[in-house]
PDB file of C-alpha atoms and ligand atoms in Angstrom:
ATOM      1  CA  MET A  20    -156.960  13.009 -94.735  1.00  0.00           C
ATOM      2  CA  LEU A  21    -155.100  11.243 -97.578  1.00  0.00           C
ATOM      3  CA  ALA A  22    -156.971  10.286-100.716  1.00  0.00           C
ATOM      4  CA  VAL A  23    -155.466   8.534-103.709  1.00  0.00           C
ATOM      5  CA  GLU A  24    -157.700   8.887-106.774  1.00  0.00           C
ATOM      6  CA  ASN A  25    -157.381   6.985-110.074  1.00  0.00           C
ATOM      7  CA  LEU A  26    -153.634   6.936-109.692  1.00  0.00           C
ATOM      8  CA  SER A  27    -151.518   5.410-112.451  1.00  0.00           C
ATOM      9  CA  HIS A  28    -147.790   5.597-112.899  1.00  0.00           C
ATOM     10  CA  ARG A  29    -145.476   4.546-115.703  1.00  0.00           C
ATOM     11  CA  PHE A  30    -141.714   4.775-115.872  1.00  0.00           C
ATOM     12  CA  ASN A  31    -140.352   5.881-119.191  1.00  0.00           C
ATOM     13  CA  ASN A  32    -137.000   4.301-120.038  1.00  0.00           C
ATOM     14  CA  GLY A  33    -136.295   5.575-123.513  1.00  0.00           C
ATOM     15  CA  ALA A  34    -138.308   3.424-125.926  1.00  0.00           C
ATOM     16  CA  GLU A  35    -140.125   1.398-123.290  1.00  0.00           C
ATOM     17  CA  GLU A  36    -142.907   2.473-120.946  1.00  0.00           C
ATOM     18  CA  THR A  37    -143.294   0.336-117.845  1.00  0.00           C
ATOM     19  CA  PRO A  38    -146.660   0.557-116.117  1.00  0.00           C
ATOM     20  CA  VAL A  39    -145.998   0.248-112.386  1.00  0.00           C
ATOM     21  CA  LEU A  40    -149.276   1.383-110.802  1.00  0.00           C
ATOM     22  CA  ASN A  41    -152.709   1.000-112.397  1.00  0.00           C
ATOM     23  CA  ASP A  42    -155.809   2.900-111.329  1.00  0.00           C
ATOM     24  CA  ILE A  43    -155.059   2.858-107.598  1.00  0.00           C
ATOM     25  CA  HIS A  44    -157.593   4.448-105.275  1.00  0.00           C
ATOM     26  CA  PHE A  45    -158.022   4.452-101.505  1.00  0.00           C
ATOM     27  CA  VAL A  46    -158.475   6.759 -98.547  1.00  0.00           C
ATOM     28  CA  ILE A  47    -156.456   6.856 -95.333  1.00  0.00           C
ATOM     29  CA  ASN A  48    -158.187   8.496 -92.400  1.00  0.00           C
ATOM     30  CA  LYS A  49    -156.563  10.556 -89.683  1.00  0.00           C
ATOM     31  CA  GLY A  50    -155.303   8.355 -86.850  1.00  0.00           C
ATOM     32  CA  GLU A  51    -155.244   5.135 -88.880  1.00  0.00           C
ATOM     33  CA  ILE A  52    -152.347   2.707 -89.018  1.00  0.00           C
ATOM     34  CA  VAL A  53    -152.367   1.009 -92.401  1.00  0.00           C
ATOM     35  CA  ALA A  54    -150.097  -1.604 -93.964  1.00  0.00           C
ATOM     36  CA  LEU A  55    -149.208  -1.342 -97.632  1.00  0.00           C
ATOM     37  CA  LEU A  56    -148.569  -5.000 -98.456  1.00  0.00           C
ATOM     38  CA  GLY A  57    -147.136  -6.512-101.610  1.00  0.00           C
ATOM     39  CA  SER A  58    -144.314  -8.664-102.910  1.00  0.00           C
ATOM     40  CA  SER A  59    -141.093  -7.259-104.323  1.00  0.00           C
ATOM     41  CA  GLY A  60    -141.680  -5.166-107.422  1.00  0.00           C
ATOM     42  CA  SER A  61    -145.419  -4.763-106.806  1.00  0.00           C
ATOM     43  CA  GLY A  62    -145.053  -0.949-106.679  1.00  0.00           C
ATOM     44  CA  LYS A  63    -145.055  -0.197-102.935  1.00  0.00           C
ATOM     45  CA  SER A  64    -142.102   2.169-102.863  1.00  0.00           C
ATOM     46  CA  THR A  65    -143.295   3.921-106.010  1.00  0.00           C
ATOM     47  CA  LEU A  66    -146.686   4.507-104.393  1.00  0.00           C
ATOM     48  CA  LEU A  67    -145.044   5.751-101.195  1.00  0.00           C
ATOM     49  CA  ASN A  68    -142.803   8.156-103.129  1.00  0.00           C
ATOM     50  CA  LEU A  69    -145.843   9.503-104.981  1.00  0.00           C
ATOM     51  CA  MET A  70    -147.786   9.998-101.733  1.00  0.00           C
ATOM     52  CA  ALA A  71    -144.796  11.804-100.228  1.00  0.00           C
ATOM     53  CA  GLY A  72    -144.618  14.135-103.228  1.00  0.00           C
ATOM     54  CA  LEU A  73    -141.180  12.887-104.288  1.00  0.00           C
ATOM     55  CA  MET A  74    -142.438  12.261-107.831  1.00  0.00           C
ATOM     56  CA  LYS A  75    -145.446  13.274-109.901  1.00  0.00           C
ATOM     57  CA  PRO A  76    -147.883  10.585-111.042  1.00  0.00           C
ATOM     58  CA  THR A  77    -148.481   9.956-114.746  1.00  0.00           C
ATOM     59  CA  GLN A  78    -152.203  10.105-114.046  1.00  0.00           C
ATOM     60  CA  GLY A  79    -154.588  10.693-111.157  1.00  0.00           C
ATOM     61  CA  SER A  80    -154.443  12.647-107.959  1.00  0.00           C
ATOM     62  CA  ILE A  81    -153.150  12.480-104.388  1.00  0.00           C
ATOM     63  CA  LEU A  82    -154.988  14.731-101.965  1.00  0.00           C
ATOM     64  CA  ILE A  83    -153.663  15.494 -98.508  1.00  0.00           C
ATOM     65  CA  ASN A  84    -156.237  17.322 -96.413  1.00  0.00           C
ATOM     66  CA  GLY A  85    -157.979  18.134 -99.680  1.00  0.00           C
ATOM     67  CA  HIS A  86    -154.894  19.589-101.409  1.00  0.00           C
ATOM     68  CA  PRO A  87    -153.746  17.837-104.603  1.00  0.00           C
ATOM     69  CA  ILE A  88    -150.008  17.495-104.103  1.00  0.00           C
ATOM     70  CA  GLU A  89    -149.271  16.828-107.782  1.00  0.00           C
ATOM     71  CA  LYS A  90    -150.350  20.432-108.477  1.00  0.00           C
ATOM     72  CA  MET A  91    -147.890  21.961-106.000  1.00  0.00           C
ATOM     73  CA  SER A  92    -144.790  23.861-107.110  1.00  0.00           C
ATOM     74  CA  GLU A  93    -141.347  22.572-106.098  1.00  0.00           C
ATOM     75  CA  ASN A  94    -141.212  25.108-103.259  1.00  0.00           C
ATOM     76  CA  GLN A  95    -144.659  24.177-101.988  1.00  0.00           C
ATOM     77  CA  LEU A  96    -143.710  20.493-102.177  1.00  0.00           C
ATOM     78  CA  ALA A  97    -140.502  21.021-100.226  1.00  0.00           C
ATOM     79  CA  GLU A  98    -142.430  22.896 -97.548  1.00  0.00           C
ATOM     80  CA  PHE A  99    -145.134  20.214 -97.548  1.00  0.00           C
ATOM     81  CA  ARG A 100    -142.573  17.434 -97.070  1.00  0.00           C
ATOM     82  CA  ARG A 101    -140.719  19.368 -94.366  1.00  0.00           C
ATOM     83  CA  THR A 102    -143.827  20.043 -92.282  1.00  0.00           C
ATOM     84  CA  GLN A 103    -146.472  17.402 -93.099  1.00  0.00           C
ATOM     85  CA  ILE A 104    -144.571  14.187 -93.808  1.00  0.00           C
ATOM     86  CA  GLY A 105    -142.428  11.945 -91.632  1.00  0.00           C
ATOM     87  CA  PHE A 106    -140.275   9.167 -93.085  1.00  0.00           C
ATOM     88  CA  ILE A 107    -138.894   5.976 -91.597  1.00  0.00           C
ATOM     89  CA  PHE A 108    -136.466   3.998 -93.782  1.00  0.00           C
ATOM     90  CA  GLN A 109    -135.455   0.353 -93.775  1.00  0.00           C
ATOM     91  CA  SER A 110    -131.812   1.283 -93.210  1.00  0.00           C
ATOM     92  CA  TYR A 111    -132.531   4.068 -90.641  1.00  0.00           C
ATOM     93  CA  GLU A 112    -130.547   6.738 -92.558  1.00  0.00           C
ATOM     94  CA  LEU A 113    -129.037   8.288 -89.436  1.00  0.00           C
ATOM     95  CA  ILE A 114    -126.091  10.675 -89.732  1.00  0.00           C
ATOM     96  CA  PRO A 115    -123.102   8.836 -88.202  1.00  0.00           C
ATOM     97  CA  HIS A 116    -121.164  11.867 -86.924  1.00  0.00           C
ATOM     98  CA  LEU A 117    -124.179  13.392 -85.136  1.00  0.00           C
ATOM     99  CA  THR A 118    -125.301  12.153 -81.735  1.00  0.00           C
ATOM    100  CA  VAL A 119    -128.580  10.353 -81.322  1.00  0.00           C
ATOM    101  CA  ARG A 120    -130.213  13.505 -79.988  1.00  0.00           C
ATOM    102  CA  GLU A 121    -128.838  15.670 -82.800  1.00  0.00           C
ATOM    103  CA  ASN A 122    -130.158  13.169 -85.348  1.00  0.00           C
ATOM    104  CA  VAL A 123    -133.634  13.484 -83.863  1.00  0.00           C
ATOM    105  CA  GLU A 124    -133.355  17.305 -83.877  1.00  0.00           C
ATOM    106  CA  LEU A 125    -132.236  17.506 -87.500  1.00  0.00           C
ATOM    107  CA  PRO A 126    -135.643  18.122 -89.177  1.00  0.00           C
ATOM    108  CA  LEU A 127    -136.209  21.049 -86.785  1.00  0.00           C
ATOM    109  CA  ILE A 128    -132.819  22.552 -87.660  1.00  0.00           C
ATOM    110  CA  PHE A 129    -134.094  22.783 -91.256  1.00  0.00           C
ATOM    111  CA  GLN A 130    -137.155  24.597 -89.909  1.00  0.00           C
ATOM    112  CA  GLY A 131    -135.038  27.076 -87.968  1.00  0.00           C
ATOM    113  CA  THR A 132    -136.353  26.047 -84.550  1.00  0.00           C
ATOM    114  CA  LYS A 133    -134.434  27.408 -81.539  1.00  0.00           C
ATOM    115  CA  ALA A 134    -131.830  25.086 -80.000  1.00  0.00           C
ATOM    116  CA  LYS A 135    -133.485  24.902 -76.593  1.00  0.00           C
ATOM    117  CA  ILE A 136    -136.873  23.895 -78.009  1.00  0.00           C
ATOM    118  CA  ARG A 137    -135.256  21.388 -80.373  1.00  0.00           C
ATOM    119  CA  LYS A 138    -133.422  19.768 -77.512  1.00  0.00           C
ATOM    120  CA  GLU A 139    -136.515  19.530 -75.307  1.00  0.00           C
ATOM    121  CA  LYS A 140    -138.586  17.993 -78.075  1.00  0.00           C
ATOM    122  CA  ALA A 141    -135.856  15.512 -78.988  1.00  0.00           C
ATOM    123  CA  ILE A 142    -135.427  14.390 -75.381  1.00  0.00           C
ATOM    124  CA  ALA A 143    -139.195  13.979 -74.975  1.00  0.00           C
ATOM    125  CA  LEU A 144    -139.393  11.825 -78.115  1.00  0.00           C
ATOM    126  CA  LEU A 145    -136.327   9.775 -77.197  1.00  0.00           C
ATOM    127  CA  THR A 146    -138.072   9.061 -73.899  1.00  0.00           C
ATOM    128  CA  LYS A 147    -141.239   7.997 -75.781  1.00  0.00           C
ATOM    129  CA  VAL A 148    -139.249   5.477 -77.832  1.00  0.00           C
ATOM    130  CA  GLY A 149    -137.392   4.176 -74.766  1.00  0.00           C
ATOM    131  CA  LEU A 150    -133.985   5.726 -75.455  1.00  0.00           C
ATOM    132  CA  GLU A 151    -133.759   8.523 -72.882  1.00  0.00           C
ATOM    133  CA  GLU A 152    -130.331   7.242 -71.813  1.00  0.00           C
ATOM    134  CA  LYS A 153    -128.830   7.163 -75.300  1.00  0.00           C
ATOM    135  CA  GLY A 154    -129.083  10.785 -76.473  1.00  0.00           C
ATOM    136  CA  ASP A 155    -125.353  11.525 -76.270  1.00  0.00           C
ATOM    137  CA  MET A 156    -124.239   8.329 -77.997  1.00  0.00           C
ATOM    138  CA  PHE A 157    -123.579   7.916 -81.703  1.00  0.00           C
ATOM    139  CA  PRO A 158    -125.730   5.733 -83.991  1.00  0.00           C
ATOM    140  CA  SER A 159    -122.956   3.145 -84.427  1.00  0.00           C
ATOM    141  CA  GLN A 160    -123.038   2.512 -80.671  1.00  0.00           C
ATOM    142  CA  LEU A 161    -126.677   1.357 -80.855  1.00  0.00           C
ATOM    143  CA  SER A 162    -128.275  -1.898 -81.983  1.00  0.00           C
ATOM    144  CA  GLY A 163    -130.326  -1.994 -85.186  1.00  0.00           C
ATOM    145  CA  GLY A 164    -133.598  -1.897 -83.275  1.00  0.00           C
ATOM    146  CA  GLN A 165    -132.383   1.077 -81.226  1.00  0.00           C
ATOM    147  CA  GLN A 166    -131.276   2.895 -84.373  1.00  0.00           C
ATOM    148  CA  GLN A 167    -134.718   2.359 -85.848  1.00  0.00           C
ATOM    149  CA  ARG A 168    -136.223   3.834 -82.648  1.00  0.00           C
ATOM    150  CA  VAL A 169    -134.059   6.921 -83.191  1.00  0.00           C
ATOM    151  CA  SER A 170    -135.306   7.210 -86.744  1.00  0.00           C
ATOM    152  CA  ILE A 171    -138.908   6.861 -85.503  1.00  0.00           C
ATOM    153  CA  ALA A 172    -138.318   9.689 -83.006  1.00  0.00           C
ATOM    154  CA  ARG A 173    -136.812  11.795 -85.814  1.00  0.00           C
ATOM    155  CA  SER A 174    -139.839  11.136 -88.061  1.00  0.00           C
ATOM    156  CA  LEU A 175    -142.171  12.544 -85.386  1.00  0.00           C
ATOM    157  CA  ILE A 176    -140.302  15.669 -84.331  1.00  0.00           C
ATOM    158  CA  THR A 177    -142.050  18.019 -86.769  1.00  0.00           C
ATOM    159  CA  SER A 178    -145.493  16.685 -85.690  1.00  0.00           C
ATOM    160  CA  PRO A 179    -146.254  15.553 -89.261  1.00  0.00           C
ATOM    161  CA  ALA A 180    -149.756  14.818 -90.516  1.00  0.00           C
ATOM    162  CA  ILE A 181    -148.699  11.373 -91.728  1.00  0.00           C
ATOM    163  CA  VAL A 182    -145.669   9.123 -91.310  1.00  0.00           C
ATOM    164  CA  PHE A 183    -144.547   6.762 -94.089  1.00  0.00           C
ATOM    165  CA  ALA A 184    -142.385   3.789 -93.173  1.00  0.00           C
ATOM    166  CA  ASP A 185    -140.770   1.816 -96.015  1.00  0.00           C
ATOM    167  CA  GLU A 186    -140.009  -1.725 -94.746  1.00  0.00           C
ATOM    168  CA  PRO A 187    -139.106  -0.369 -91.276  1.00  0.00           C
ATOM    169  CA  THR A 188    -138.334  -3.845 -89.951  1.00  0.00           C
ATOM    170  CA  GLY A 189    -136.660  -5.204 -93.075  1.00  0.00           C
ATOM    171  CA  ASN A 190    -133.180  -5.237 -91.487  1.00  0.00           C
ATOM    172  CA  LEU A 191    -134.273  -6.569 -88.085  1.00  0.00           C
ATOM    173  CA  ASP A 192    -134.649 -10.004 -86.507  1.00  0.00           C
ATOM    174  CA  THR A 193    -138.115 -11.327 -85.676  1.00  0.00           C
ATOM    175  CA  LYS A 194    -138.065 -10.347 -82.003  1.00  0.00           C
ATOM    176  CA  THR A 195    -136.877  -6.788 -82.708  1.00  0.00           C
ATOM    177  CA  GLU A 196    -139.355  -6.539 -85.575  1.00  0.00           C
ATOM    178  CA  LYS A 197    -142.162  -7.274 -83.149  1.00  0.00           C
ATOM    179  CA  GLU A 198    -140.881  -4.636 -80.705  1.00  0.00           C
ATOM    180  CA  ILE A 199    -140.703  -1.977 -83.433  1.00  0.00           C
ATOM    181  CA  ILE A 200    -144.233  -2.774 -84.661  1.00  0.00           C
ATOM    182  CA  ASP A 201    -145.422  -2.694 -81.020  1.00  0.00           C
ATOM    183  CA  LEU A 202    -143.871   0.778 -80.710  1.00  0.00           C
ATOM    184  CA  LEU A 203    -145.521   2.068 -83.902  1.00  0.00           C
ATOM    185  CA  ILE A 204    -148.897   0.737 -82.731  1.00  0.00           C
ATOM    186  CA  GLU A 205    -148.400   2.338 -79.310  1.00  0.00           C
ATOM    187  CA  LEU A 206    -147.491   5.699 -80.881  1.00  0.00           C
ATOM    188  CA  ASN A 207    -150.534   5.408 -83.135  1.00  0.00           C
ATOM    189  CA  GLU A 208    -152.806   4.681 -80.176  1.00  0.00           C
ATOM    190  CA  THR A 209    -151.396   7.180 -77.688  1.00  0.00           C
ATOM    191  CA  LEU A 210    -150.497  10.094 -79.987  1.00  0.00           C
ATOM    192  CA  SER A 211    -153.020   9.422 -82.814  1.00  0.00           C
ATOM    193  CA  ILE A 212    -150.230   9.452 -85.376  1.00  0.00           C
ATOM    194  CA  THR A 213    -151.262   8.281 -88.834  1.00  0.00           C
ATOM    195  CA  PHE A 214    -148.888   5.614 -90.144  1.00  0.00           C
ATOM    196  CA  VAL A 215    -148.528   3.906 -93.505  1.00  0.00           C
ATOM    197  CA  ILE A 216    -146.221   0.923 -93.139  1.00  0.00           C
ATOM    198  CA  VAL A 217    -144.852  -0.683 -96.297  1.00  0.00           C
ATOM    199  CA  THR A 218    -144.129  -4.366 -95.870  1.00  0.00           C
ATOM    200  CA  HIS A 219    -143.980  -7.634 -97.774  1.00  0.00           C
ATOM    201  CA  GLU A 220    -144.634  -9.602 -94.598  1.00  0.00           C
ATOM    202  CA  LEU A 221    -148.125 -10.801 -93.817  1.00  0.00           C
ATOM    203  CA  GLU A 222    -147.155 -10.992 -90.133  1.00  0.00           C
ATOM    204  CA  VAL A 223    -146.526  -7.224 -90.042  1.00  0.00           C
ATOM    205  CA  ALA A 224    -149.684  -6.440 -92.022  1.00  0.00           C
ATOM    206  CA  ARG A 225    -151.741  -8.582 -89.671  1.00  0.00           C
ATOM    207  CA  ARG A 226    -150.876  -6.294 -86.752  1.00  0.00           C
ATOM    208  CA  THR A 227    -152.229  -3.097 -88.330  1.00  0.00           C
ATOM    209  CA  GLN A 228    -155.815  -1.852 -88.438  1.00  0.00           C
ATOM    210  CA  ARG A 229    -156.146  -2.215 -92.178  1.00  0.00           C
ATOM    211  CA  VAL A 230    -154.261  -3.538 -95.184  1.00  0.00           C
ATOM    212  CA  ILE A 231    -153.939  -2.089 -98.648  1.00  0.00           C
ATOM    213  CA  GLN A 232    -152.536  -4.786-100.906  1.00  0.00           C
ATOM    214  CA  LEU A 233    -150.765  -4.391-104.250  1.00  0.00           C
ATOM    215  CA  ARG A 234    -150.086  -7.124-106.773  1.00  0.00           C
ATOM    216  CA  ASP A 235    -148.150  -6.257-109.935  1.00  0.00           C
ATOM    217  CA  GLY A 236    -149.226  -2.648-109.629  1.00  0.00           C
ATOM    218  CA  PHE A 237    -152.914  -3.400-109.114  1.00  0.00           C
ATOM    219  CA  LEU A 238    -154.949  -2.997-105.949  1.00  0.00           C
ATOM    220  CA  VAL A 239    -156.103  -6.349-104.551  1.00  0.00           C
ATOM    221  CA  GLU A 240    -159.569  -6.286-103.033  1.00  0.00           C
ATOM    222  CA  GLY A 241    -160.330  -8.202 -99.842  1.00  0.00           C
ATOM    223  CA  GLU A 242    -158.227  -9.229 -96.886  1.00  0.00           C
ATOM    224  CA  PRO A 243    -154.904 -10.888 -97.685  1.00  0.00           C
ATOM    225  CA  TRP A 244    -155.370 -13.715 -95.179  1.00  0.00           C
ATOM    226  CA  VAL A 245    -158.753 -14.883 -96.458  1.00  0.00           C
ATOM    227  CA  GLY A 246    -158.475 -18.616 -97.068  1.00  0.00           C
ATOM    228  CA  GLU A 247    -155.799 -19.063 -94.421  1.00  0.00           C
ATOM    229  CA  ASP A 248    -156.391 -20.642 -91.063  1.00  0.00           C
ATOM    230  CA  GLU A 249    -157.169 -17.951 -88.548  1.00  0.00           C
TER     231      GLU A 249
HETATM  232  N1  ATP B  14    -136.933   4.734-111.717  1.00  0.00           N
HETATM  233  C1  ATP B  14    -137.468   3.642-112.266  1.00  0.00           C
HETATM  234  N2  ATP B  14    -137.420   3.447-113.600  1.00  0.00           N
HETATM  235  C2  ATP B  14    -137.965   2.347-114.155  1.00  0.00           C
HETATM  236  N3  ATP B  14    -138.627   1.396-113.484  1.00  0.00           N
HETATM  237  C3  ATP B  14    -138.704   1.523-112.157  1.00  0.00           C
HETATM  238  C4  ATP B  14    -138.131   2.656-111.469  1.00  0.00           C
HETATM  239  N4  ATP B  14    -138.377   2.513-110.136  1.00  0.00           N
HETATM  240  C5  ATP B  14    -139.058   1.366-110.009  1.00  0.00           C
HETATM  241  N5  ATP B  14    -139.267   0.770-111.210  1.00  0.00           N
HETATM  242  C6  ATP B  14    -139.994  -0.494-111.445  1.00  0.00           C
HETATM  243  O1  ATP B  14    -141.260  -0.372-110.859  1.00  0.00           O
HETATM  244  C7  ATP B  14    -141.663  -1.613-110.270  1.00  0.00           C
HETATM  245  C8  ATP B  14    -142.068  -1.390-108.844  1.00  0.00           C
HETATM  246  O2  ATP B  14    -140.941  -0.956-108.082  1.00  0.00           O
HETATM  247  P1  ATP B  14    -141.056  -0.567-106.545  1.00  0.00           P
HETATM  248  O3  ATP B  14    -139.716  -0.163-106.095  1.00  0.00           O
HETATM  249  O4  ATP B  14    -142.169   0.381-106.361  1.00  0.00           O
HETATM  250  O5  ATP B  14    -141.445  -1.973-105.906  1.00  0.00           O
HETATM  251  P2  ATP B  14    -141.568  -2.421-104.385  1.00  0.00           P
HETATM  252  O6  ATP B  14    -142.915  -3.019-104.231  1.00  0.00           O
HETATM  253  O7  ATP B  14    -141.197  -1.312-103.491  1.00  0.00           O
HETATM  254  O8  ATP B  14    -140.479  -3.591-104.278  1.00  0.00           O
HETATM  255  P3  ATP B  14    -139.496  -3.996-103.059  1.00  0.00           P
HETATM  256  O9  ATP B  14    -140.334  -4.794-102.096  1.00  0.00           O
HETATM  257  O10 ATP B  14    -138.477  -4.867-103.740  1.00  0.00           O
HETATM  258  O11 ATP B  14    -138.924  -2.761-102.482  1.00  0.00           O
HETATM  259  C9  ATP B  14    -140.502  -2.565-110.462  1.00  0.00           C
HETATM  260  O12 ATP B  14    -140.774  -3.416-111.542  1.00  0.00           O
HETATM  261  C10 ATP B  14    -139.347  -1.659-110.759  1.00  0.00           C
HETATM  262  O13 ATP B  14    -138.428  -2.286-111.592  1.00  0.00           O
HETATM  263 MG1   MG B  15    -139.630  -1.006-102.116  1.00  0.00          MG
END
């Protein structure tokens, strides 16, 4: 469903060109949960932003359901992001003056969905992430792990084809990190949602079905834990 083909990206800062991704290629199938693993600066966020259509690659192609997104117009891209892509951020990015339920509804407001349907969907998703009691509270009244659950519910409300999570557990303690990864795996298994989880932690990558590893902008072949004690 998502194919990255011969993808290279360079940032142009005046005189200097910085190569950030070099000839990256992989496929992500529908219903997979994949970790995108790499140390800081290896190009993970850049790759995620390219796959989400937030920037155009210097070279190569990104196909979602066979459509090359780098060929889309700005309007087509906006529509594509609004309907096909879900995003989960390290710092949750919830709107502080909206309630938990309103935060989850927000992507549907941009789609012009009727209030009653929005509310029903938001409540159903809040129940799925274990927050059915918290809909009328504000984000600041929740713990970090609970706020990330809200942002997960929000990412799913448009029924996107694929959900990208950029370091979703980066701000959380180890126990909460495990609970959030458990939740993503459960949502993947029960709702067949396709997830790409960016992480620099081997422990997170180990929990997913498959790992795509970057090192200094290059794809690393083989499993990252080869050579370790299993
Ligand atoms: N807008 C930009 N202009 C120039 N260089 C950039 C830009 N954005 C990122 N880079 C460079 O690209 C490289 C990869 O950055 P990227 O943010 O993709 O890494 P990352 O793997 O997500 O790192 P982290 O784990 O720290 O978030 C870095 O060397 C960074 O300095
Ligand atoms: Mg990053």
